[in-house]
Protein backbone atom coordinates (compact mmCIF):
# COMPACT_ATOMS: atom_id res chain seq x y z
CA UNK A 1 0.00 0.00 0.00
CA UNK A 2 0.99 3.64 -0.50
CA UNK A 3 0.79 6.29 2.24
CA UNK A 4 1.31 10.00 1.67
CA UNK A 5 2.23 11.91 4.85
CA UNK A 6 2.64 15.52 5.91
CA UNK A 7 4.61 16.88 8.87
CA UNK A 8 4.44 20.57 9.85
CA UNK A 9 4.53 20.60 13.66
CA UNK A 10 7.37 23.11 14.08
CA UNK A 11 9.77 24.69 11.59
CA UNK A 12 10.10 22.01 8.92
CA UNK A 13 7.56 21.48 6.15
CA UNK A 14 7.85 17.88 5.05
CA UNK A 15 5.98 15.44 2.80
CA UNK A 16 6.74 11.79 2.13
CA UNK A 17 5.39 8.89 0.14
CA UNK A 18 6.04 5.37 1.40
CA UNK A 19 5.25 1.91 0.12
CA UNK A 20 4.51 -0.47 3.00
CA UNK A 21 3.71 -4.16 3.15
CA UNK A 22 4.13 -6.85 5.84
CA UNK A 23 6.93 -5.43 8.03
CA UNK A 24 8.61 -3.52 5.23
CA UNK A 25 8.53 0.26 4.87
CA UNK A 26 10.11 1.66 1.69
CA UNK A 27 10.59 5.43 1.61
CA UNK A 28 9.95 6.50 -1.99
CA UNK A 29 10.32 10.21 -1.23
CA UNK A 30 10.93 12.32 1.87
CA UNK A 31 11.10 16.04 1.12
CA UNK A 32 12.03 18.40 3.96
CA UNK A 33 11.92 22.17 3.55
CA UNK A 34 13.57 23.78 6.56
CA UNK A 35 12.73 27.24 7.87
CA UNK A 36 15.97 27.40 9.89
CA UNK A 37 17.47 30.28 7.85
CA UNK A 38 14.32 32.37 8.50
CA UNK A 39 14.16 31.75 12.28
CA UNK A 40 17.95 32.04 12.68
CA UNK A 41 17.51 35.82 12.34
CA UNK A 42 15.54 35.78 15.62
CA UNK A 43 17.56 33.09 17.44
CA UNK A 44 14.51 30.81 17.78
CA UNK A 45 11.25 29.77 16.13
CA UNK A 46 8.73 32.61 15.71
CA UNK A 47 5.35 30.79 15.61
CA UNK A 48 3.48 33.25 13.37
CA UNK A 49 6.32 33.32 10.83
CA UNK A 50 6.48 29.51 10.94
CA UNK A 51 2.76 29.17 10.06
CA UNK A 52 3.11 31.54 7.12
CA UNK A 53 6.23 29.78 5.85
CA UNK A 54 4.38 26.42 6.00
CA UNK A 55 1.56 27.93 3.89
CA UNK A 56 4.10 29.07 1.31
CA UNK A 57 5.99 25.75 1.17
CA UNK A 58 3.39 23.03 1.55
CA UNK A 59 2.08 22.81 -2.02
CA UNK A 60 5.51 22.59 -3.63
CA UNK A 61 6.87 20.20 -0.99
CA UNK A 62 3.86 17.90 -1.49
CA UNK A 63 4.02 18.11 -5.28
CA UNK A 64 7.74 17.26 -5.23
CA UNK A 65 7.21 14.37 -2.81
CA UNK A 66 4.57 12.85 -5.07
CA UNK A 67 6.34 13.44 -8.39
CA UNK A 68 9.72 12.16 -7.16
CA UNK A 69 8.13 9.01 -5.69
CA UNK A 70 7.08 7.78 -9.13
CA UNK A 71 3.62 6.97 -7.73
CA UNK A 72 0.52 8.52 -9.21
CA UNK A 73 -1.92 10.38 -6.95
CA UNK A 74 -4.68 7.89 -7.72
CA UNK A 75 -2.58 5.06 -6.22
CA UNK A 76 -2.36 6.70 -2.78
CA UNK A 77 -4.28 4.55 -0.25
CA UNK A 78 -4.22 6.92 2.75
CA UNK A 79 -3.15 10.43 3.76
CA UNK A 80 -1.44 10.85 7.14
CA UNK A 81 -0.76 14.05 9.04
CA UNK A 82 0.84 15.18 12.30
CA UNK A 83 -2.05 16.55 14.39
CA UNK A 84 -0.18 17.02 17.75
CA UNK A 85 1.84 18.06 19.69
CA UNK A 86 3.47 21.20 18.26
CA UNK A 87 2.87 24.82 17.32
CA UNK A 88 -0.85 25.11 16.76
CA UNK A 89 -0.65 27.43 13.73
CA UNK A 90 1.97 25.23 12.07
CA UNK A 91 0.00 22.04 12.73
CA UNK A 92 -3.18 23.57 11.31
CA UNK A 93 -1.52 24.28 7.96
CA UNK A 94 -0.53 20.63 7.46
CA UNK A 95 -3.84 19.40 8.84
CA UNK A 96 -5.97 21.52 6.50
CA UNK A 97 -3.88 20.48 3.50
CA UNK A 98 -4.03 16.78 4.42
CA UNK A 99 -7.78 16.86 5.07
CA UNK A 100 -8.47 18.41 1.66
CA UNK A 101 -6.20 15.91 -0.07
CA UNK A 102 -7.73 12.88 1.68
CA UNK A 103 -11.22 14.17 0.89
CA UNK A 104 -10.45 14.81 -2.77
CA UNK A 105 -8.79 11.40 -3.21
CA UNK A 106 -11.54 9.64 -1.24
CA UNK A 107 -9.03 7.85 1.04
CA UNK A 108 -8.73 7.57 4.85
CA UNK A 109 -7.14 10.37 6.89
CA UNK A 110 -4.71 9.13 9.57
CA UNK A 111 -3.90 11.33 12.60
CA UNK A 112 -0.30 11.02 13.80
CA UNK A 113 1.27 11.96 17.13
CA UNK A 114 4.60 13.66 16.36
CA UNK A 115 6.53 12.16 19.30
CA UNK A 116 5.37 8.62 18.59
CA UNK A 117 6.25 9.20 14.92
CA UNK A 118 9.84 10.07 15.91
CA UNK A 119 10.14 6.61 17.47
CA UNK A 120 8.50 4.95 14.45
CA UNK A 121 11.33 6.29 12.26
CA UNK A 122 13.23 3.29 13.63
CA UNK A 123 10.93 0.80 11.79
CA UNK A 124 12.05 2.19 8.42
CA UNK A 125 15.57 0.79 8.65
CA UNK A 126 14.94 -1.97 11.19
CA UNK A 127 12.39 -4.47 9.92
CA UNK A 128 13.21 -6.72 12.87
CA UNK A 129 12.11 -4.12 15.44
CA UNK A 130 8.82 -4.84 17.15
CA UNK A 131 7.19 -3.83 20.46
CA UNK A 132 7.50 -4.17 23.39
CA UNK A 133 10.58 -1.98 23.94
CA UNK A 134 11.62 1.19 25.78
CA UNK A 135 11.93 4.42 23.79
CA UNK A 136 13.88 7.55 24.64
CA UNK A 137 12.70 10.64 22.76
CA UNK A 138 15.15 13.56 22.86
CA UNK A 139 14.06 16.55 20.80
CA UNK A 140 13.63 20.32 20.88
CA UNK A 141 10.40 19.95 22.85
CA UNK A 142 10.65 16.59 24.62
CA UNK A 143 12.91 14.42 26.76
CA UNK A 144 10.86 11.39 27.70
CA UNK A 145 11.15 7.66 28.25
CA UNK A 146 8.26 5.49 27.07
CA UNK A 147 7.23 1.93 27.56
CA UNK A 148 6.04 1.04 24.05
CA UNK A 149 3.69 -1.89 24.48
CA UNK A 150 2.38 -2.08 20.91
CA UNK A 151 2.83 -0.06 17.70
CA UNK A 152 0.44 2.70 18.81
CA UNK A 153 0.55 2.50 22.63
CA UNK A 154 3.17 4.63 24.38
CA UNK A 155 3.16 4.87 28.17
CA UNK A 156 5.36 7.72 29.43
CA UNK A 157 7.45 6.46 32.37
CA UNK A 158 9.79 9.47 32.70
CA UNK A 159 10.10 12.99 31.32
CA UNK A 160 11.76 16.35 31.74
CA UNK A 161 10.13 18.44 34.45
CA UNK A 162 11.20 21.66 32.73
CA UNK A 163 13.27 22.32 29.58
CA UNK A 164 13.77 19.70 26.90
CA UNK A 165 17.27 18.44 26.14
CA UNK A 166 17.33 20.08 22.67
CA UNK A 167 16.23 23.36 24.20
CA UNK A 168 19.25 23.25 26.55
CA UNK A 169 21.59 22.55 23.59
CA UNK A 170 20.09 25.46 21.66
CA UNK A 171 20.16 27.97 24.54
CA UNK A 172 23.76 27.14 25.49
CA UNK A 173 24.71 27.30 21.79
CA UNK A 174 23.11 30.73 21.52
CA UNK A 175 25.08 32.10 24.50
CA UNK A 176 28.24 30.71 22.89
CA UNK A 177 27.40 32.61 19.71
CA UNK A 178 26.79 29.46 17.62
CA UNK A 179 24.32 29.56 14.72
CA UNK A 180 20.69 28.55 15.50
CA UNK A 181 19.77 25.79 16.24
CA UNK A 182 22.89 25.14 18.29
CA UNK A 183 22.61 21.34 18.70
CA UNK A 184 24.62 20.21 15.67
CA UNK A 185 27.31 22.90 16.17
CA UNK A 186 27.61 21.94 19.87
CA UNK A 187 28.12 18.33 18.78
CA UNK A 188 31.11 19.31 16.60
CA UNK A 189 32.52 21.66 19.24
CA UNK A 190 32.30 18.97 21.93
CA UNK A 191 34.31 16.61 19.67
CA UNK A 192 37.09 19.21 19.55
CA UNK A 193 36.86 19.60 23.35
CA UNK A 194 37.11 15.84 23.93
CA UNK A 195 40.07 15.40 21.60
CA UNK A 196 42.05 18.18 23.27
CA UNK A 197 41.20 16.69 26.69
CA UNK A 198 42.68 13.39 25.52
CA UNK A 199 45.85 15.01 24.28
CA UNK A 200 46.29 17.35 27.26
CA UNK A 201 44.99 17.07 30.79
CA UNK A 202 41.45 16.08 31.75
CA UNK A 203 38.89 18.89 31.95
CA UNK A 204 38.14 20.22 35.40
CA UNK A 205 34.79 21.75 34.39
CA UNK A 206 31.81 19.88 35.83
CA UNK A 207 28.17 20.80 35.44
CA UNK A 208 25.11 19.51 37.35
CA UNK A 209 23.41 16.35 36.14
CA UNK A 210 20.06 16.58 34.33
CA UNK A 211 19.03 13.32 36.06
CA UNK A 212 16.65 14.22 38.91
CA UNK A 213 18.13 12.87 42.16
CA UNK A 214 15.29 10.53 43.11
CA UNK A 215 13.98 7.14 42.08
CA UNK A 216 11.82 8.47 39.22
CA UNK A 217 12.91 8.38 35.58
CA UNK A 218 12.58 12.17 35.32
CA UNK A 219 15.00 14.80 34.06
CA UNK A 220 15.54 18.50 34.72
CA UNK A 221 17.59 20.46 32.19
CA UNK A 222 17.00 24.00 33.43
CA UNK A 223 19.57 23.81 36.27
CA UNK A 224 22.21 22.45 33.92
CA UNK A 225 21.39 25.08 31.29
CA UNK A 226 21.62 27.93 33.83
CA UNK A 227 24.87 26.59 35.31
CA UNK A 228 26.51 26.47 31.87
CA UNK A 229 25.26 29.92 30.90
CA UNK A 230 26.50 31.40 34.22
CA UNK A 231 29.86 29.72 33.71
CA UNK A 232 30.16 31.26 30.23
CA UNK A 233 29.26 34.72 31.54
CA UNK A 234 31.84 34.43 34.35
CA UNK A 235 34.55 33.36 31.92
CA UNK A 236 33.73 36.31 29.67
CA UNK A 237 33.94 38.70 32.63
CA UNK A 238 37.28 37.22 33.72
CA UNK A 239 38.88 37.90 30.35
CA UNK A 240 36.86 41.10 29.79
CA UNK A 241 35.72 39.95 26.37
CA UNK A 242 32.38 39.09 24.77
CA UNK A 243 34.04 36.25 22.86
CA UNK A 244 35.65 33.23 24.53
CA UNK A 245 38.71 31.57 22.97
CA UNK A 246 37.84 28.53 20.84
CA UNK A 247 39.56 26.02 23.13
CA UNK A 248 37.54 27.22 26.16
CA UNK A 249 34.28 27.07 24.15
CA UNK A 250 35.14 23.52 23.09
CA UNK A 251 35.94 22.48 26.65
CA UNK A 252 32.61 23.89 27.89
CA UNK A 253 30.71 22.13 25.08
CA UNK A 254 32.41 18.84 26.01
CA UNK A 255 31.64 19.26 29.73
CA UNK A 256 28.00 20.13 28.97
CA UNK A 257 27.67 17.16 26.61
CA UNK A 258 29.21 14.79 29.20
CA UNK A 259 26.70 15.97 31.76
CA UNK A 260 23.80 15.40 29.30
CA UNK A 261 25.05 11.94 28.28
CA UNK A 262 25.77 10.82 31.86
CA UNK A 263 22.39 12.08 33.11
CA UNK A 264 20.46 10.38 30.32
CA UNK A 265 22.42 7.14 30.76
CA UNK A 266 21.80 7.22 34.52
CA UNK A 267 18.01 7.31 34.04
CA UNK A 268 18.13 4.78 31.19
CA UNK A 269 20.12 2.46 33.38
CA UNK A 270 17.43 2.77 36.09
CA UNK A 271 14.76 2.15 33.43
CA UNK A 272 16.59 -1.01 32.32
CA UNK A 273 16.63 -2.29 35.91
CA UNK A 274 12.94 -1.47 36.44
CA UNK A 275 11.60 -2.71 33.10
CA UNK A 276 14.13 -5.27 31.87
CA UNK A 277 13.61 -4.39 28.16
CA UNK A 278 15.07 -6.41 25.28
CA UNK A 279 15.49 -3.26 23.18
CA UNK A 280 15.92 0.50 23.61
CA UNK A 281 15.05 2.85 20.75
CA UNK A 282 16.42 6.39 20.79
CA UNK A 283 14.76 9.01 18.54
CA UNK A 284 14.18 12.74 17.99
CA UNK A 285 16.45 15.56 16.78
CA UNK A 286 18.99 15.21 19.62
CA UNK A 287 19.32 11.48 18.83
CA UNK A 288 21.57 12.74 16.00
CA UNK A 289 24.15 13.72 18.63
CA UNK A 290 27.25 11.59 18.04
CA UNK A 291 28.30 11.54 21.73
CA UNK A 292 24.83 10.57 22.97
CA UNK A 293 24.60 7.81 20.32
CA UNK A 294 27.94 6.43 21.57
CA UNK A 295 27.05 6.67 25.28
CA UNK A 296 23.61 5.04 24.96
CA UNK A 297 24.98 2.38 22.63
CA UNK A 298 27.72 1.52 25.17
CA UNK A 299 25.20 1.46 28.03
CA UNK A 300 22.97 -0.94 26.10
CA UNK A 301 25.91 -3.20 25.16
CA UNK A 302 26.99 -3.33 28.82
CA UNK A 303 23.48 -4.38 29.88
CA UNK A 304 22.85 -6.87 27.04
CA UNK A 305 20.05 -4.70 25.58
CA UNK A 306 19.61 -4.17 21.81
CA UNK A 307 20.06 -0.55 20.79
CA UNK A 308 18.23 0.93 17.81
CA UNK A 309 18.55 4.49 16.56
CA UNK A 310 17.47 5.90 13.19
CA UNK A 311 20.07 7.25 10.74
CA UNK A 312 20.83 10.92 11.32
CA UNK A 313 18.67 12.02 8.36
CA UNK A 314 15.63 10.38 10.01
CA UNK A 315 16.23 11.84 13.51
CA UNK A 316 15.09 15.41 12.78
CA UNK A 317 11.53 16.25 11.77
CA UNK A 318 10.50 14.53 8.54
CA UNK A 319 7.32 13.08 7.08
CA UNK A 320 8.68 9.56 6.40
CA UNK A 321 8.47 8.87 10.15
CA UNK A 322 4.91 10.21 10.13
CA UNK A 323 4.07 7.77 7.33
CA UNK A 324 5.78 4.89 9.18
CA UNK A 325 3.61 5.46 12.26
CA UNK A 326 0.54 5.86 10.05
CA UNK A 327 1.12 2.43 8.51
CA UNK A 328 0.48 0.82 11.89
CA UNK A 329 -2.55 3.04 12.49
CA UNK A 330 -3.85 1.94 9.07
CA UNK A 331 -3.42 -1.73 9.94
CA UNK A 332 -5.59 -1.14 13.03
CA UNK A 333 -8.20 0.86 11.11
CA UNK A 334 -7.56 3.96 13.24
CA UNK A 335 -8.75 6.80 10.98
CA UNK A 336 -9.98 10.34 11.65
CA UNK A 337 -12.83 12.16 9.95
CA UNK A 338 -12.85 15.69 8.58
CA UNK A 339 -13.57 17.13 12.05
CA UNK A 340 -9.98 16.29 13.09
CA UNK A 341 -8.42 19.17 15.04
CA UNK A 342 -4.81 20.04 15.90
CA UNK A 343 -3.58 20.07 19.52
CA UNK A 344 -0.53 21.82 20.94
CA UNK A 345 -0.12 19.66 24.05
CA UNK A 346 0.73 16.00 24.66
CA UNK A 347 -2.22 15.66 27.04
CA UNK A 348 -4.84 16.72 24.48
CA UNK A 349 -3.22 14.45 21.89
CA UNK A 350 -3.45 11.53 24.31
CA UNK A 351 -7.12 12.18 25.11
CA UNK A 352 -7.96 12.34 21.39
CA UNK A 353 -6.14 9.05 20.68
CA UNK A 354 -7.82 7.28 23.60
CA UNK A 355 -11.21 8.38 22.29
CA UNK A 356 -10.31 7.27 18.78
CA UNK A 357 -9.22 3.83 20.02
CA UNK A 358 -12.38 3.46 22.14
CA UNK A 359 -14.66 4.43 19.25
CA UNK A 360 -12.81 1.96 17.07
CA UNK A 361 -13.45 -0.84 19.60
CA UNK A 362 -17.18 0.02 19.66
CA UNK A 363 -17.47 0.14 15.86
CA UNK A 364 -15.75 -3.21 15.35
O1 LIG B 1 13.03 16.50 16.72
P1 LIG B 1 13.46 17.83 16.26
O2 LIG B 1 13.93 17.96 14.83
O3 LIG B 1 12.32 18.88 16.46
C1 LIG B 1 11.43 18.80 17.54
O4 LIG B 1 10.47 18.00 17.46
O5 LIG B 1 11.72 19.51 18.52
O6 LIG B 1 14.61 18.31 17.26
C2 LIG B 1 15.25 19.53 17.10
C3 LIG B 1 16.34 19.63 18.14
C4 LIG B 1 16.97 21.01 18.20
O7 LIG B 1 17.02 21.42 19.55
C5 LIG B 1 18.38 20.76 17.64
O8 LIG B 1 19.36 21.65 18.13
C6 LIG B 1 18.62 19.36 18.11
O9 LIG B 1 17.39 18.70 17.87
N1 LIG B 1 19.72 18.69 17.41
C7 LIG B 1 20.86 18.27 18.03
C8 LIG B 1 21.69 17.73 17.02
N2 LIG B 1 21.04 17.82 15.82
C9 LIG B 1 19.84 18.42 16.09
N3 LIG B 1 21.21 18.32 19.33
C10 LIG B 1 22.42 17.83 19.65
N4 LIG B 1 23.28 17.29 18.76
C11 LIG B 1 22.95 17.22 17.44
N5 LIG B 1 23.81 16.67 16.56
ZN1 LIG C 1 10.32 16.58 16.26
JSON list of N, CA and C and ligand atoms in Angstrom, two decimals, residues 7 9-10 12 85 114-115 118 137-142 284-285 315-318 321, ligand 2:
[
{"chain": "A", "resi": 7, "resn": "UNK", "atom": "N", "xyz": [4.15, 16.49, 7.53]},
{"chain": "A", "resi": 7, "resn": "UNK", "atom": "CA", "xyz": [4.61, 16.88, 8.87]},
{"chain": "A", "resi": 7, "resn": "UNK", "atom": "C", "xyz": [4.86, 18.39, 8.84]},
{"chain": "A", "resi": 9, "resn": "UNK", "atom": "N", "xyz": [4.79, 20.26, 12.26]},
{"chain": "A", "resi": 9, "resn": "UNK", "atom": "CA", "xyz": [4.53, 20.60, 13.66]},
{"chain": "A", "resi": 9, "resn": "UNK", "atom": "C", "xyz": [5.36, 21.77, 14.19]},
{"chain": "A", "resi": 10, "resn": "UNK", "atom": "N", "xyz": [6.52, 22.04, 13.56]},
{"chain": "A", "resi": 10, "resn": "UNK", "atom": "CA", "xyz": [7.37, 23.11, 14.08]},
{"chain": "A", "resi": 10, "resn": "UNK", "atom": "C", "xyz": [7.92, 23.96, 12.93]},
{"chain": "A", "resi": 12, "resn": "UNK", "atom": "N", "xyz": [9.77, 22.73, 10.14]},
{"chain": "A", "resi": 12, "resn": "UNK", "atom": "CA", "xyz": [10.10, 22.01, 8.92]},
{"chain": "A", "resi": 12, "resn": "UNK", "atom": "C", "xyz": [8.81, 21.63, 8.21]},
{"chain": "A", "resi": 85, "resn": "UNK", "atom": "N", "xyz": [1.85, 16.72, 19.15]},
{"chain": "A", "resi": 85, "resn": "UNK", "atom": "CA", "xyz": [1.84, 18.06, 19.69]},
{"chain": "A", "resi": 85, "resn": "UNK", "atom": "C", "xyz": [2.74, 18.96, 18.84]},
{"chain": "A", "resi": 114, "resn": "UNK", "atom": "N", "xyz": [3.24, 13.35, 16.82]},
{"chain": "A", "resi": 114, "resn": "UNK", "atom": "CA", "xyz": [4.60, 13.66, 16.36]},
{"chain": "A", "resi": 114, "resn": "UNK", "atom": "C", "xyz": [5.68, 12.90, 17.14]},
{"chain": "A", "resi": 115, "resn": "UNK", "atom": "N", "xyz": [5.50, 12.79, 18.45]},
{"chain": "A", "resi": 115, "resn": "UNK", "atom": "CA", "xyz": [6.53, 12.16, 19.30]},
{"chain": "A", "resi": 115, "resn": "UNK", "atom": "C", "xyz": [6.59, 10.65, 19.02]},
{"chain": "A", "resi": 118, "resn": "UNK", "atom": "N", "xyz": [8.38, 10.06, 15.81]},
{"chain": "A", "resi": 118, "resn": "UNK", "atom": "CA", "xyz": [9.84, 10.07, 15.91]},
{"chain": "A", "resi": 118, "resn": "UNK", "atom": "C", "xyz": [10.36, 8.65, 16.18]},
{"chain": "A", "resi": 137, "resn": "UNK", "atom": "N", "xyz": [12.87, 9.58, 23.75]},
{"chain": "A", "resi": 137, "resn": "UNK", "atom": "CA", "xyz": [12.70, 10.64, 22.76]},
{"chain": "A", "resi": 137, "resn": "UNK", "atom": "C", "xyz": [13.41, 11.89, 23.26]},
{"chain": "A", "resi": 138, "resn": "UNK", "atom": "N", "xyz": [14.40, 12.34, 22.50]},
{"chain": "A", "resi": 138, "resn": "UNK", "atom": "CA", "xyz": [15.15, 13.56, 22.86]},
{"chain": "A", "resi": 138, "resn": "UNK", "atom": "C", "xyz": [15.04, 14.54, 21.69]},
{"chain": "A", "resi": 139, "resn": "UNK", "atom": "N", "xyz": [14.27, 15.62, 21.91]},
{"chain": "A", "resi": 139, "resn": "UNK", "atom": "CA", "xyz": [14.06, 16.55, 20.80]},
{"chain": "A", "resi": 139, "resn": "UNK", "atom": "C", "xyz": [14.08, 17.97, 21.32]},
{"chain": "A", "resi": 140, "resn": "UNK", "atom": "N", "xyz": [13.66, 18.92, 20.46]},
{"chain": "A", "resi": 140, "resn": "UNK", "atom": "CA", "xyz": [13.63, 20.32, 20.88]},
{"chain": "A", "resi": 140, "resn": "UNK", "atom": "C", "xyz": [12.54, 20.59, 21.89]},
{"chain": "A", "resi": 141, "resn": "UNK", "atom": "N", "xyz": [11.52, 19.73, 21.94]},
{"chain": "A", "resi": 141, "resn": "UNK", "atom": "CA", "xyz": [10.40, 19.95, 22.85]},
{"chain": "A", "resi": 141, "resn": "UNK", "atom": "C", "xyz": [10.20, 18.86, 23.88]},
{"chain": "A", "resi": 142, "resn": "UNK", "atom": "N", "xyz": [10.89, 17.74, 23.74]},
{"chain": "A", "resi": 142, "resn": "UNK", "atom": "CA", "xyz": [10.65, 16.59, 24.62]},
{"chain": "A", "resi": 142, "resn": "UNK", "atom": "C", "xyz": [11.93, 15.91, 25.06]},
{"chain": "A", "resi": 284, "resn": "UNK", "atom": "N", "xyz": [14.34, 11.29, 17.82]},
{"chain": "A", "resi": 284, "resn": "UNK", "atom": "CA", "xyz": [14.18, 12.74, 17.99]},
{"chain": "A", "resi": 284, "resn": "UNK", "atom": "C", "xyz": [15.43, 13.46, 17.51]},
{"chain": "A", "resi": 285, "resn": "UNK", "atom": "N", "xyz": [15.34, 14.78, 17.33]},
{"chain": "A", "resi": 285, "resn": "UNK", "atom": "CA", "xyz": [16.45, 15.56, 16.78]},
{"chain": "A", "resi": 285, "resn": "UNK", "atom": "C", "xyz": [17.76, 15.38, 17.51]},
{"chain": "A", "resi": 315, "resn": "UNK", "atom": "N", "xyz": [16.41, 11.42, 12.11]},
{"chain": "A", "resi": 315, "resn": "UNK", "atom": "CA", "xyz": [16.23, 11.84, 13.51]},
{"chain": "A", "resi": 315, "resn": "UNK", "atom": "C", "xyz": [15.46, 13.15, 13.61]},
{"chain": "A", "resi": 316, "resn": "UNK", "atom": "N", "xyz": [15.80, 14.12, 12.77]},
{"chain": "A", "resi": 316, "resn": "UNK", "atom": "CA", "xyz": [15.09, 15.41, 12.78]},
{"chain": "A", "resi": 316, "resn": "UNK", "atom": "C", "xyz": [13.70, 15.25, 12.20]},
{"chain": "A", "resi": 317, "resn": "UNK", "atom": "N", "xyz": [12.91, 16.33, 12.26]},
{"chain": "A", "resi": 317, "resn": "UNK", "atom": "CA", "xyz": [11.53, 16.25, 11.77]},
{"chain": "A", "resi": 317, "resn": "UNK", "atom": "C", "xyz": [11.47, 15.93, 10.28]},
{"chain": "A", "resi": 318, "resn": "UNK", "atom": "N", "xyz": [10.68, 14.92, 9.94]},
{"chain": "A", "resi": 318, "resn": "UNK", "atom": "CA", "xyz": [10.50, 14.53, 8.54]},
{"chain": "A", "resi": 318, "resn": "UNK", "atom": "C", "xyz": [9.20, 13.74, 8.43]},
{"chain": "A", "resi": 321, "resn": "UNK", "atom": "N", "xyz": [8.78, 9.47, 8.83]},
{"chain": "A", "resi": 321, "resn": "UNK", "atom": "CA", "xyz": [8.47, 8.87, 10.15]},
{"chain": "A", "resi": 321, "resn": "UNK", "atom": "C", "xyz": [6.97, 8.96, 10.44]},
{"chain": "B", "resi": 2, "resn": "LIG", "atom": "ZN1", "xyz": [10.32, 16.58, 16.26]}
]
